[in-house]
PDB file of C-alpha atoms in Angstrom:
ATOM      1  CA  MET A 206     -48.986   2.190 -25.539  1.00 40.00           C
ATOM      2  CA  THR A 207     -46.351   2.356 -22.812  1.00 41.00           C
ATOM      3  CA  GLY A 208     -47.964   4.876 -20.387  1.00 43.00           C
ATOM      4  CA  ALA A 209     -49.622   2.247 -18.224  1.00 42.00           C
ATOM      5  CA  PRO A 210     -48.669   2.440 -14.461  1.00 40.00           C
ATOM      6  CA  ALA A 211     -46.147  -0.057 -13.200  1.00 40.00           C
ATOM      7  CA  SER A 212     -48.726  -1.677 -10.891  1.00 36.00           C
ATOM      8  CA  ALA A 213     -51.188  -2.253 -13.696  1.00 37.00           C
ATOM      9  CA  ALA A 214     -48.474  -3.861 -15.938  1.00 39.00           C
ATOM     10  CA  GLY A 215     -47.342  -6.179 -13.211  1.00 42.00           C
ATOM     11  CA  GLY A 216     -44.606  -4.028 -11.608  1.00 43.00           C
ATOM     12  CA  SER A 217     -43.661  -3.916  -7.959  1.00 39.00           C
ATOM     13  CA  GLY A 218     -44.495  -0.332  -7.128  1.00 41.00           C
ATOM     14  CA  SER A 219     -46.007   0.335  -3.813  1.00 40.00           C
ATOM     15  CA  THR A 220     -48.981   2.126  -5.275  1.00 41.00           C
ATOM     16  CA  PRO A 221     -51.888  -0.350  -5.530  1.00 44.00           C
ATOM     17  CA  ALA A 222     -53.503  -1.107  -8.900  1.00 42.00           C
ATOM     18  CA  PRO A 223     -56.782   0.909  -9.417  1.00 43.00           C
ATOM     19  CA  ARG A 224     -59.996  -0.700  -9.439  1.00 43.00           C
ATOM     20  CA  GLY A 225     -60.338   0.113 -13.145  1.00 42.00           C
ATOM     21  CA  GLY A 226     -57.070  -1.768 -14.011  1.00 41.00           C
ATOM     22  CA  LYS A 227     -58.855  -4.352 -16.083  1.00 40.00           C
ATOM     23  CA  LEU A 228     -60.858  -1.581 -17.774  1.00 37.00           C
ATOM     24  CA  GLY A 229     -57.650   0.166 -18.506  1.00 39.00           C
ATOM     25  CA  ALA A 230     -56.243  -2.867 -20.241  1.00 38.00           C
ATOM     26  CA  SER A 231     -59.436  -3.158 -22.404  1.00 39.00           C
ATOM     27  CA  ALA A 232     -59.008   0.589 -23.316  1.00 36.00           C
ATOM     28  CA  VAL A 233     -55.465  -0.218 -24.509  1.00 36.00           C
ATOM     29  CA  ASN A 234     -56.750  -3.104 -26.650  1.00 40.00           C
ATOM     30  CA  GLN A 235     -59.578  -1.070 -28.008  1.00 39.00           C
ATOM     31  CA  ALA A 236     -57.189   1.735 -28.966  1.00 38.00           C
ATOM     32  CA  GLY A 237     -55.093  -0.959 -30.799  1.00 67.00           C
ATOM     33  CA  LEU A 238     -58.092  -2.209 -32.668  1.00 70.00           C
ATOM     34  CA  TRP A 239     -59.468   1.120 -33.957  1.00 79.00           C
ATOM     35  CA  ASN A 240     -56.533   2.017 -36.137  1.00 81.00           C
ATOM     36  CA  ILE A 241     -56.775   3.454 -39.744  1.00 84.00           C
ATOM     37  CA  ALA A 242     -55.909  -0.021 -41.308  1.00 83.00           C
ATOM     38  CA  ASN A 243     -58.843  -1.783 -39.609  1.00 83.00           C
ATOM     39  CA  ILE A 244     -61.126   1.097 -40.224  1.00 86.00           C
ATOM     40  CA  LEU A 245     -60.378   0.754 -44.008  1.00 87.00           C
ATOM     41  CA  THR A 246     -60.961  -3.018 -43.772  1.00 87.00           C
ATOM     42  CA  MET A 247     -64.370  -2.398 -42.133  1.00 90.00           C
ATOM     43  CA  VAL A 248     -65.296   0.154 -44.728  1.00 89.00           C
ATOM     44  CA  ARG A 249     -64.510  -2.428 -47.357  1.00 90.00           C
ATOM     45  CA  LEU A 250     -66.779  -4.967 -45.590  1.00 92.00           C
ATOM     46  CA  LEU A 251     -69.617  -2.402 -45.480  1.00 92.00           C
ATOM     47  CA  LEU A 252     -69.164  -1.670 -49.173  1.00 93.00           C
ATOM     48  CA  VAL A 253     -70.126  -5.258 -50.118  1.00 94.00           C
ATOM     49  CA  PRO A 254     -73.876  -4.989 -49.593  1.00 95.00           C
ATOM     50  CA  GLY A 255     -73.927  -1.477 -51.058  1.00 95.00           C
ATOM     51  CA  PHE A 256     -72.031  -2.654 -54.170  1.00 96.00           C
ATOM     52  CA  VAL A 257     -74.487  -5.648 -54.640  1.00 96.00           C
ATOM     53  CA  MET A 258     -77.530  -3.292 -54.382  1.00 95.00           C
ATOM     54  CA  LEU A 259     -76.016  -0.850 -56.806  1.00 95.00           C
ATOM     55  CA  LEU A 260     -75.058  -3.583 -59.413  1.00 95.00           C
ATOM     56  CA  LEU A 261     -78.483  -5.297 -59.265  1.00 95.00           C
ATOM     57  CA  HIS A 262     -80.615  -2.190 -59.167  1.00 92.00           C
ATOM     58  CA  ASP A 263     -83.313  -2.059 -61.920  1.00 88.00           C
ATOM     59  CA  GLY A 264     -82.519  -5.503 -63.036  1.00 90.00           C
ATOM     60  CA  GLY A 265     -78.741  -4.938 -63.200  1.00 91.00           C
ATOM     61  CA  TYR A 266     -78.664  -3.536 -66.713  1.00 89.00           C
ATOM     62  CA  ASP A 267     -78.782   0.280 -66.170  1.00 92.00           C
ATOM     63  CA  PRO A 268     -75.520   1.736 -67.128  1.00 92.00           C
ATOM     64  CA  VAL A 269     -75.771   4.637 -64.669  1.00 94.00           C
ATOM     65  CA  TRP A 270     -76.312   2.315 -61.712  1.00 95.00           C
ATOM     66  CA  ARG A 271     -73.558  -0.003 -62.891  1.00 95.00           C
ATOM     67  CA  SER A 272     -71.242   3.049 -63.009  1.00 95.00           C
ATOM     68  CA  PHE A 273     -72.156   3.709 -59.333  1.00 96.00           C
ATOM     69  CA  ALA A 274     -71.458   0.077 -58.567  1.00 96.00           C
ATOM     70  CA  TRP A 275     -68.094   0.273 -60.302  1.00 96.00           C
ATOM     71  CA  ALA A 276     -67.193   3.298 -58.189  1.00 96.00           C
ATOM     72  CA  ALA A 277     -67.988   1.285 -55.075  1.00 95.00           C
ATOM     73  CA  PHE A 278     -65.845  -1.557 -56.345  1.00 95.00           C
ATOM     74  CA  ALA A 279     -62.991   0.669 -57.136  1.00 94.00           C
ATOM     75  CA  VAL A 280     -63.055   2.257 -53.656  1.00 92.00           C
ATOM     76  CA  ALA A 281     -63.032  -1.335 -52.165  1.00 91.00           C
ATOM     77  CA  MET A 282     -59.964  -2.268 -54.376  1.00 89.00           C
ATOM     78  CA  ILE A 283     -58.128   0.913 -53.358  1.00 88.00           C
ATOM     79  CA  THR A 284     -58.713   0.450 -49.635  1.00 86.00           C
ATOM     80  CA  ASP A 285     -57.393  -3.126 -50.104  1.00 81.00           C
ATOM     81  CA  LEU A 286     -54.104  -1.681 -51.288  1.00 79.00           C
ATOM     82  CA  PHE A 287     -53.752   0.933 -48.545  1.00 80.00           C
ATOM     83  CA  ASP A 288     -54.811  -0.932 -45.471  1.00 76.00           C
ATOM     84  CA  GLY A 289     -52.259  -3.632 -45.649  1.00 72.00           C
ATOM     85  CA  HIS A 290     -49.498  -1.104 -46.507  1.00 73.00           C
ATOM     86  CA  LEU A 291     -50.455   1.105 -43.596  1.00 77.00           C
ATOM     87  CA  ALA A 292     -50.619  -1.860 -41.235  1.00 73.00           C
ATOM     88  CA  ARG A 293     -47.156  -3.009 -42.137  1.00 73.00           C
ATOM     89  CA  ALA A 294     -45.560   0.426 -42.354  1.00 77.00           C
ATOM     90  CA  TYR A 295     -46.864   1.770 -39.074  1.00 76.00           C
ATOM     91  CA  ASN A 296     -46.992  -1.493 -37.082  1.00 79.00           C
ATOM     92  CA  LEU A 297     -50.829  -1.606 -36.940  1.00 75.00           C
ATOM     93  CA  VAL A 298     -51.200  -5.359 -37.458  1.00 75.00           C
ATOM     94  CA  THR A 299     -53.855  -6.849 -35.261  1.00 76.00           C
ATOM     95  CA  ASP A 300     -55.458 -10.205 -34.867  1.00 74.00           C
ATOM     96  CA  PHE A 301     -58.683  -8.694 -36.051  1.00 78.00           C
ATOM     97  CA  GLY A 302     -56.940  -7.240 -39.271  1.00 75.00           C
ATOM     98  CA  LYS A 303     -55.301 -10.730 -40.010  1.00 74.00           C
ATOM     99  CA  ILE A 304     -58.894 -12.267 -40.063  1.00 77.00           C
ATOM    100  CA  ALA A 305     -60.909  -9.406 -41.302  1.00 80.00           C
ATOM    101  CA  ASP A 306     -58.768  -8.374 -44.201  1.00 81.00           C
ATOM    102  CA  PRO A 307     -58.795 -11.615 -46.238  1.00 79.00           C
ATOM    103  CA  ILE A 308     -62.531 -11.908 -45.490  1.00 84.00           C
ATOM    104  CA  ALA A 309     -63.153  -8.391 -46.933  1.00 86.00           C
ATOM    105  CA  ASP A 310     -61.112  -9.171 -49.999  1.00 84.00           C
ATOM    106  CA  LYS A 311     -62.874 -12.494 -50.817  1.00 87.00           C
ATOM    107  CA  ALA A 312     -66.375 -10.910 -49.948  1.00 92.00           C
ATOM    108  CA  ILE A 313     -66.165  -8.054 -52.441  1.00 92.00           C
ATOM    109  CA  MET A 314     -64.549 -10.142 -55.223  1.00 93.00           C
ATOM    110  CA  GLY A 315     -66.938 -13.040 -54.676  1.00 94.00           C
ATOM    111  CA  ALA A 316     -69.938 -10.841 -54.508  1.00 95.00           C
ATOM    112  CA  ALA A 317     -69.019  -9.202 -57.824  1.00 96.00           C
ATOM    113  CA  LEU A 318     -68.255 -12.532 -59.601  1.00 96.00           C
ATOM    114  CA  ILE A 319     -71.490 -14.212 -58.447  1.00 97.00           C
ATOM    115  CA  CYS A 320     -73.699 -11.102 -59.365  1.00 96.00           C
ATOM    116  CA  LEU A 321     -71.997 -10.875 -62.796  1.00 96.00           C
ATOM    117  CA  SER A 322     -72.707 -14.569 -63.490  1.00 96.00           C
ATOM    118  CA  LEU A 323     -76.193 -14.263 -62.261  1.00 96.00           C
ATOM    119  CA  LEU A 324     -76.701 -11.377 -64.751  1.00 94.00           C
ATOM    120  CA  GLY A 325     -75.348 -13.577 -67.506  1.00 94.00           C
ATOM    121  CA  ASP A 326     -72.319 -11.185 -68.162  1.00 94.00           C
ATOM    122  CA  LEU A 327     -69.747 -13.782 -66.935  1.00 95.00           C
ATOM    123  CA  PRO A 328     -69.606 -17.531 -67.419  1.00 96.00           C
ATOM    124  CA  TRP A 329     -70.068 -19.522 -64.243  1.00 96.00           C
ATOM    125  CA  TRP A 330     -67.006 -21.567 -64.898  1.00 96.00           C
ATOM    126  CA  ILE A 331     -64.730 -18.468 -64.487  1.00 96.00           C
ATOM    127  CA  THR A 332     -66.557 -17.671 -61.197  1.00 96.00           C
ATOM    128  CA  GLY A 333     -66.213 -21.194 -60.018  1.00 96.00           C
ATOM    129  CA  VAL A 334     -62.306 -21.430 -60.860  1.00 96.00           C
ATOM    130  CA  ILE A 335     -61.672 -18.078 -59.087  1.00 95.00           C
ATOM    131  CA  LEU A 336     -63.800 -18.756 -56.012  1.00 94.00           C
ATOM    132  CA  PHE A 337     -62.457 -22.333 -55.609  1.00 94.00           C
ATOM    133  CA  ARG A 338     -58.850 -21.055 -55.870  1.00 91.00           C
ATOM    134  CA  GLU A 339     -59.461 -18.182 -53.293  1.00 86.00           C
ATOM    135  CA  LEU A 340     -61.243 -20.443 -50.821  1.00 87.00           C
ATOM    136  CA  GLY A 341     -58.681 -23.233 -51.101  1.00 85.00           C
ATOM    137  CA  ILE A 342     -55.784 -20.916 -50.630  1.00 82.00           C
ATOM    138  CA  THR A 343     -57.411 -19.293 -47.559  1.00 76.00           C
ATOM    139  CA  LEU A 344     -57.967 -22.787 -46.015  1.00 81.00           C
ATOM    140  CA  MET A 345     -54.419 -23.641 -46.905  1.00 78.00           C
ATOM    141  CA  ARG A 346     -53.094 -20.687 -45.083  1.00 73.00           C
ATOM    142  CA  PHE A 347     -54.893 -21.809 -41.854  1.00 73.00           C
ATOM    143  CA  TRP A 348     -53.528 -25.340 -42.576  1.00 74.00           C
ATOM    144  CA  VAL A 349     -49.807 -24.047 -42.264  1.00 70.00           C
ATOM    145  CA  ILE A 350     -50.312 -21.091 -40.017  1.00 68.00           C
ATOM    146  CA  ARG A 351     -48.889 -22.926 -36.938  1.00 70.00           C
ATOM    147  CA  HIS A 352     -45.672 -23.479 -38.782  1.00 64.00           C
ATOM    148  CA  ALA A 353     -45.224 -20.444 -40.995  1.00 64.00           C
ATOM    149  CA  VAL A 354     -47.097 -17.682 -42.866  1.00 64.00           C
ATOM    150  CA  ILE A 355     -47.287 -17.878 -46.672  1.00 65.00           C
ATOM    151  CA  PRO A 356     -46.046 -14.500 -47.874  1.00 62.00           C
ATOM    152  CA  ALA A 357     -47.846 -12.630 -50.703  1.00 64.00           C
ATOM    153  CA  SER A 358     -45.792 -13.161 -53.813  1.00 70.00           C
ATOM    154  CA  ARG A 359     -45.417 -10.889 -56.754  1.00 80.00           C
ATOM    155  CA  GLY A 360     -47.519 -13.236 -58.863  1.00 81.00           C
ATOM    156  CA  GLY A 361     -50.279 -13.106 -56.223  1.00 80.00           C
ATOM    157  CA  LYS A 362     -50.271  -9.286 -56.299  1.00 83.00           C
ATOM    158  CA  LEU A 363     -50.325  -9.289 -60.069  1.00 91.00           C
ATOM    159  CA  LYS A 364     -53.267 -11.821 -59.903  1.00 90.00           C
ATOM    160  CA  THR A 365     -55.108  -9.484 -57.598  1.00 87.00           C
ATOM    161  CA  LEU A 366     -54.512  -6.570 -59.927  1.00 90.00           C
ATOM    162  CA  ALA A 367     -55.684  -8.496 -62.988  1.00 94.00           C
ATOM    163  CA  GLN A 368     -58.767  -9.775 -61.235  1.00 93.00           C
ATOM    164  CA  GLY A 369     -59.718  -6.391 -59.948  1.00 93.00           C
ATOM    165  CA  THR A 370     -59.165  -4.717 -63.386  1.00 94.00           C
ATOM    166  CA  ALA A 371     -61.109  -7.535 -65.248  1.00 96.00           C
ATOM    167  CA  VAL A 372     -64.063  -7.570 -62.822  1.00 96.00           C
ATOM    168  CA  GLY A 373     -64.290  -3.798 -62.766  1.00 95.00           C
ATOM    169  CA  MET A 374     -64.462  -3.740 -66.619  1.00 95.00           C
ATOM    170  CA  TYR A 375     -67.246  -6.402 -66.400  1.00 96.00           C
ATOM    171  CA  VAL A 376     -69.150  -4.256 -63.953  1.00 96.00           C
ATOM    172  CA  LEU A 377     -69.204  -1.408 -66.325  1.00 93.00           C
ATOM    173  CA  ALA A 378     -71.540  -1.636 -69.253  1.00 85.00           C
ATOM    174  CA  LEU A 379     -68.895  -1.856 -72.028  1.00 89.00           C
ATOM    175  CA  THR A 380     -69.542  -2.614 -75.672  1.00 88.00           C
ATOM    176  CA  GLY A 381     -67.488  -3.086 -78.790  1.00 90.00           C
ATOM    177  CA  PRO A 382     -63.657  -3.314 -78.597  1.00 93.00           C
ATOM    178  CA  LEU A 383     -63.691  -2.613 -74.951  1.00 92.00           C
ATOM    179  CA  ALA A 384     -65.972  -5.669 -74.245  1.00 92.00           C
ATOM    180  CA  THR A 385     -63.504  -7.791 -76.211  1.00 93.00           C
ATOM    181  CA  LEU A 386     -60.731  -6.370 -74.190  1.00 95.00           C
ATOM    182  CA  ARG A 387     -62.284  -7.169 -70.944  1.00 95.00           C
ATOM    183  CA  PHE A 388     -62.714 -10.744 -71.962  1.00 94.00           C
ATOM    184  CA  TRP A 389     -58.929 -11.205 -72.657  1.00 96.00           C
ATOM    185  CA  MET A 390     -58.200  -9.396 -69.397  1.00 96.00           C
ATOM    186  CA  MET A 391     -60.363 -11.919 -67.609  1.00 96.00           C
ATOM    187  CA  MET A 392     -58.619 -14.841 -69.328  1.00 96.00           C
ATOM    188  CA  ALA A 393     -55.242 -13.416 -68.138  1.00 96.00           C
ATOM    189  CA  ALA A 394     -56.676 -13.145 -64.605  1.00 96.00           C
ATOM    190  CA  VAL A 395     -57.871 -16.736 -64.720  1.00 96.00           C
ATOM    191  CA  VAL A 396     -54.460 -17.989 -65.895  1.00 96.00           C
ATOM    192  CA  LEU A 397     -52.716 -16.065 -63.106  1.00 95.00           C
ATOM    193  CA  THR A 398     -55.298 -17.397 -60.626  1.00 94.00           C
ATOM    194  CA  VAL A 399     -54.530 -20.936 -61.496  1.00 94.00           C
ATOM    195  CA  VAL A 400     -50.721 -20.555 -61.708  1.00 93.00           C
ATOM    196  CA  THR A 401     -50.357 -18.631 -58.556  1.00 90.00           C
ATOM    197  CA  GLY A 402     -52.702 -21.075 -56.772  1.00 89.00           C
ATOM    198  CA  LEU A 403     -50.563 -23.949 -57.647  1.00 91.00           C
ATOM    199  CA  ASP A 404     -47.434 -22.096 -56.480  1.00 87.00           C
ATOM    200  CA  TYR A 405     -49.124 -21.448 -53.143  1.00 83.00           C
ATOM    201  CA  VAL A 406     -49.886 -25.200 -52.739  1.00 85.00           C
ATOM    202  CA  ARG A 407     -46.224 -25.873 -53.277  1.00 86.00           C
ATOM    203  CA  GLN A 408     -45.150 -23.286 -50.725  1.00 80.00           C
ATOM    204  CA  ALA A 409     -47.676 -24.632 -48.280  1.00 78.00           C
ATOM    205  CA  VAL A 410     -46.450 -28.252 -48.455  1.00 79.00           C
ATOM    206  CA  VAL A 411     -42.765 -27.197 -48.247  1.00 80.00           C
ATOM    207  CA  LEU A 412     -43.423 -24.859 -45.296  1.00 76.00           C
ATOM    208  CA  ARG A 413     -45.476 -27.602 -43.443  1.00 72.00           C
ATOM    209  CA  ARG A 414     -42.737 -30.206 -43.975  1.00 77.00           C
ATOM    210  CA  LYS A 415     -40.136 -27.828 -42.659  1.00 77.00           C
ATOM    211  CA  GLY A 416     -42.289 -26.802 -39.733  1.00 70.00           C
ATOM    212  CA  LEU A 417     -42.925 -30.537 -38.720  1.00 71.00           C
ATOM    213  CA  ALA A 418     -39.155 -31.284 -39.092  1.00 74.00           C
ATOM    214  CA  ALA A 419     -38.387 -28.354 -36.843  1.00 72.00           C
ATOM    215  CA  ASP A 420     -40.926 -29.497 -34.292  1.00 71.00           C
ATOM    216  CA  ARG A 421     -39.619 -33.021 -34.110  1.00 77.00           C
ATOM    217  CA  ALA A 422     -36.029 -31.774 -33.919  1.00 79.00           C
ATOM    218  CA  ALA A 423     -37.045 -29.545 -30.893  1.00 78.00           C
ATOM    219  CA  ALA A 424     -38.855 -32.478 -29.430  1.00 79.00           C
ATOM    220  CA  LEU A 425     -35.550 -34.618 -29.900  1.00 82.00           C
ATOM    221  CA  GLU A 426     -33.448 -31.968 -28.215  1.00 83.00           C
ATOM    222  CA  ALA A 427     -35.859 -31.803 -25.265  1.00 82.00           C
ATOM    223  CA  VAL A 428     -35.957 -35.545 -24.771  1.00 82.00           C
ATOM    224  CA  THR A 429     -32.130 -35.679 -25.069  1.00 82.00           C
ATOM    225  CA  ALA A 430     -31.714 -33.006 -22.509  1.00 81.00           C
ATOM    226  CA  ALA A 431     -34.027 -34.953 -20.176  1.00 80.00           C
ATOM    227  CA  ALA A 432     -32.072 -38.107 -20.794  1.00 76.00           C
ATOM    228  CA  ASP A 433     -28.845 -36.377 -19.918  1.00 76.00           C
ATOM    229  CA  ALA A 434     -30.284 -34.968 -16.762  1.00 78.00           C
ATOM    230  CA  ASP A 435     -31.807 -38.377 -15.887  1.00 72.00           C
ATOM    231  CA  GLY A 436     -28.417 -40.083 -16.585  1.00 66.00           C
ATOM    232  CA  ALA A 437     -26.608 -37.721 -14.341  1.00 66.00           C
ATOM    233  CA  GLY A 438     -28.948 -38.379 -11.578  1.00 60.00           C
ATOM    234  CA  THR A 439     -28.904 -42.158 -12.088  1.00 57.00           C
ATOM    235  CA  ASP A 440     -25.144 -42.165 -11.892  1.00 57.00           C
ATOM    236  CA  GLY A 441     -25.296 -40.680  -8.510  1.00 54.00           C
ATOM    237  CA  ARG A 442     -27.837 -43.291  -7.396  1.00 55.00           C
ATOM    238  CA  ARG A 443     -25.689 -46.020  -8.921  1.00 51.00           C
ATOM    239  CA  HIS A 444     -22.824 -45.197  -6.561  1.00 51.00           C
ATOM    240  CA  ASP A 445     -25.187 -45.292  -3.622  1.00 51.00           C
ATOM    241  CA  GLY A 446     -27.462 -48.351  -4.296  1.00 52.00           C
ATOM    242  CA  GLY A 447     -26.024 -49.823  -7.365  1.00 50.00           C
ATOM    243  CA  ARG A 448     -29.404 -49.361  -9.157  1.00 51.00           C
ATOM    244  CA  ARG A 449     -29.415 -49.127 -12.959  1.00 49.00           C
ATOM    245  CA  PRO A 450     -31.513 -46.675 -14.948  1.00 48.00           C
ATOM    246  CA  SER A 451     -34.737 -47.753 -16.560  1.00 48.00           C
ATOM    247  CA  GLY A 452     -34.827 -47.879 -20.400  1.00 50.00           C
ATOM    248  CA  GLY A 453     -37.750 -45.534 -20.758  1.00 51.00           C
ATOM    249  CA  VAL A 454     -35.645 -42.352 -21.484  1.00 49.00           C
ATOM    250  CA  GLU A 455     -33.426 -44.235 -23.878  1.00 52.00           C
ATOM    251  CA  GLU A 456     -36.488 -45.562 -25.734  1.00 56.00           C
ATOM    252  CA  ARG A 457     -37.954 -41.969 -26.001  1.00 54.00           C
ATOM    253  CA  VAL A 458     -34.640 -40.645 -27.323  1.00 48.00           C
ATOM    254  CA  ALA A 459     -34.529 -43.417 -29.967  1.00 54.00           C
ATOM    255  CA  GLY A 460     -38.146 -42.827 -30.960  1.00 55.00           C
ATOM    256  CA  ALA A 461     -37.684 -39.074 -31.294  1.00 52.00           C
ATOM    257  CA  ARG A 462     -34.563 -39.538 -33.353  1.00 53.00           C
ATOM    258  CA  GLY A 463     -36.272 -42.056 -35.657  1.00 54.00           C
ATOM    259  CA  ALA A 464     -39.276 -39.722 -36.163  1.00 52.00           C
ATOM    260  CA  ALA A 465     -37.035 -36.802 -36.915  1.00 49.00           C
ATOM    261  CA  GLU A 466     -34.982 -38.725 -39.434  1.00 51.00           C
ATOM    262  CA  ALA A 467     -38.125 -40.131 -41.147  1.00 50.00           C
ATOM    263  CA  GLU A 468     -39.657 -36.512 -41.374  1.00 49.00           C
ATOM    264  CA  ARG A 469     -36.395 -35.206 -42.998  1.00 48.00           C
TER     265      ARG A 469
END
């Protein structure tokens, strides 16, 4: 929002800032938070306990209640597709959304997998593989977030689609050929989960190395600039008093260069 008065924004206008200047800034931040993308993310978070109650109602084997649970799961998956698209398309990306969106994704998927395994419909090893991958990739994103953001790949999007389709089929009380089909769909989702997880690990390692190399190069440039400035000042002193520069700057330059070369 650009309608804030100059005084409130740090301008030099003669009109003094109103007492409510801080409150106005909070209102601007609040307006940025309550956008459609974040609302969809919060709806998805609120759907998690409702989905669990619907899936486990009456022992978890009532086809009608499981159909209701599937509907809640489907809504959560659909909102997952739309909130990210809306945030990017309309510049609605916020710090809250960056944190809450992946949490909502993992929460609904994790709740579904754990409940299905508790009911005996899904082997625990499948739940373990998927949850381990999702948690590991989330932690890895935080590991490299200072250097770069790992973008969502086509494989990752296909993995999400396969997981959502397979889990949705398991939520429904399917029998016969459809039950066989959902098993193979889940196997495909597991394979994509593992393959894309390994690819994310590779990307994270490469991005972190590049980020560290860039940081060291920047530090080398800063130290070199300081050495040049110190050398210029020392030359002036040398004409006056004949004093020679200390070796501290030179040592820092050599150390920074060595670190940069080692990182490369």
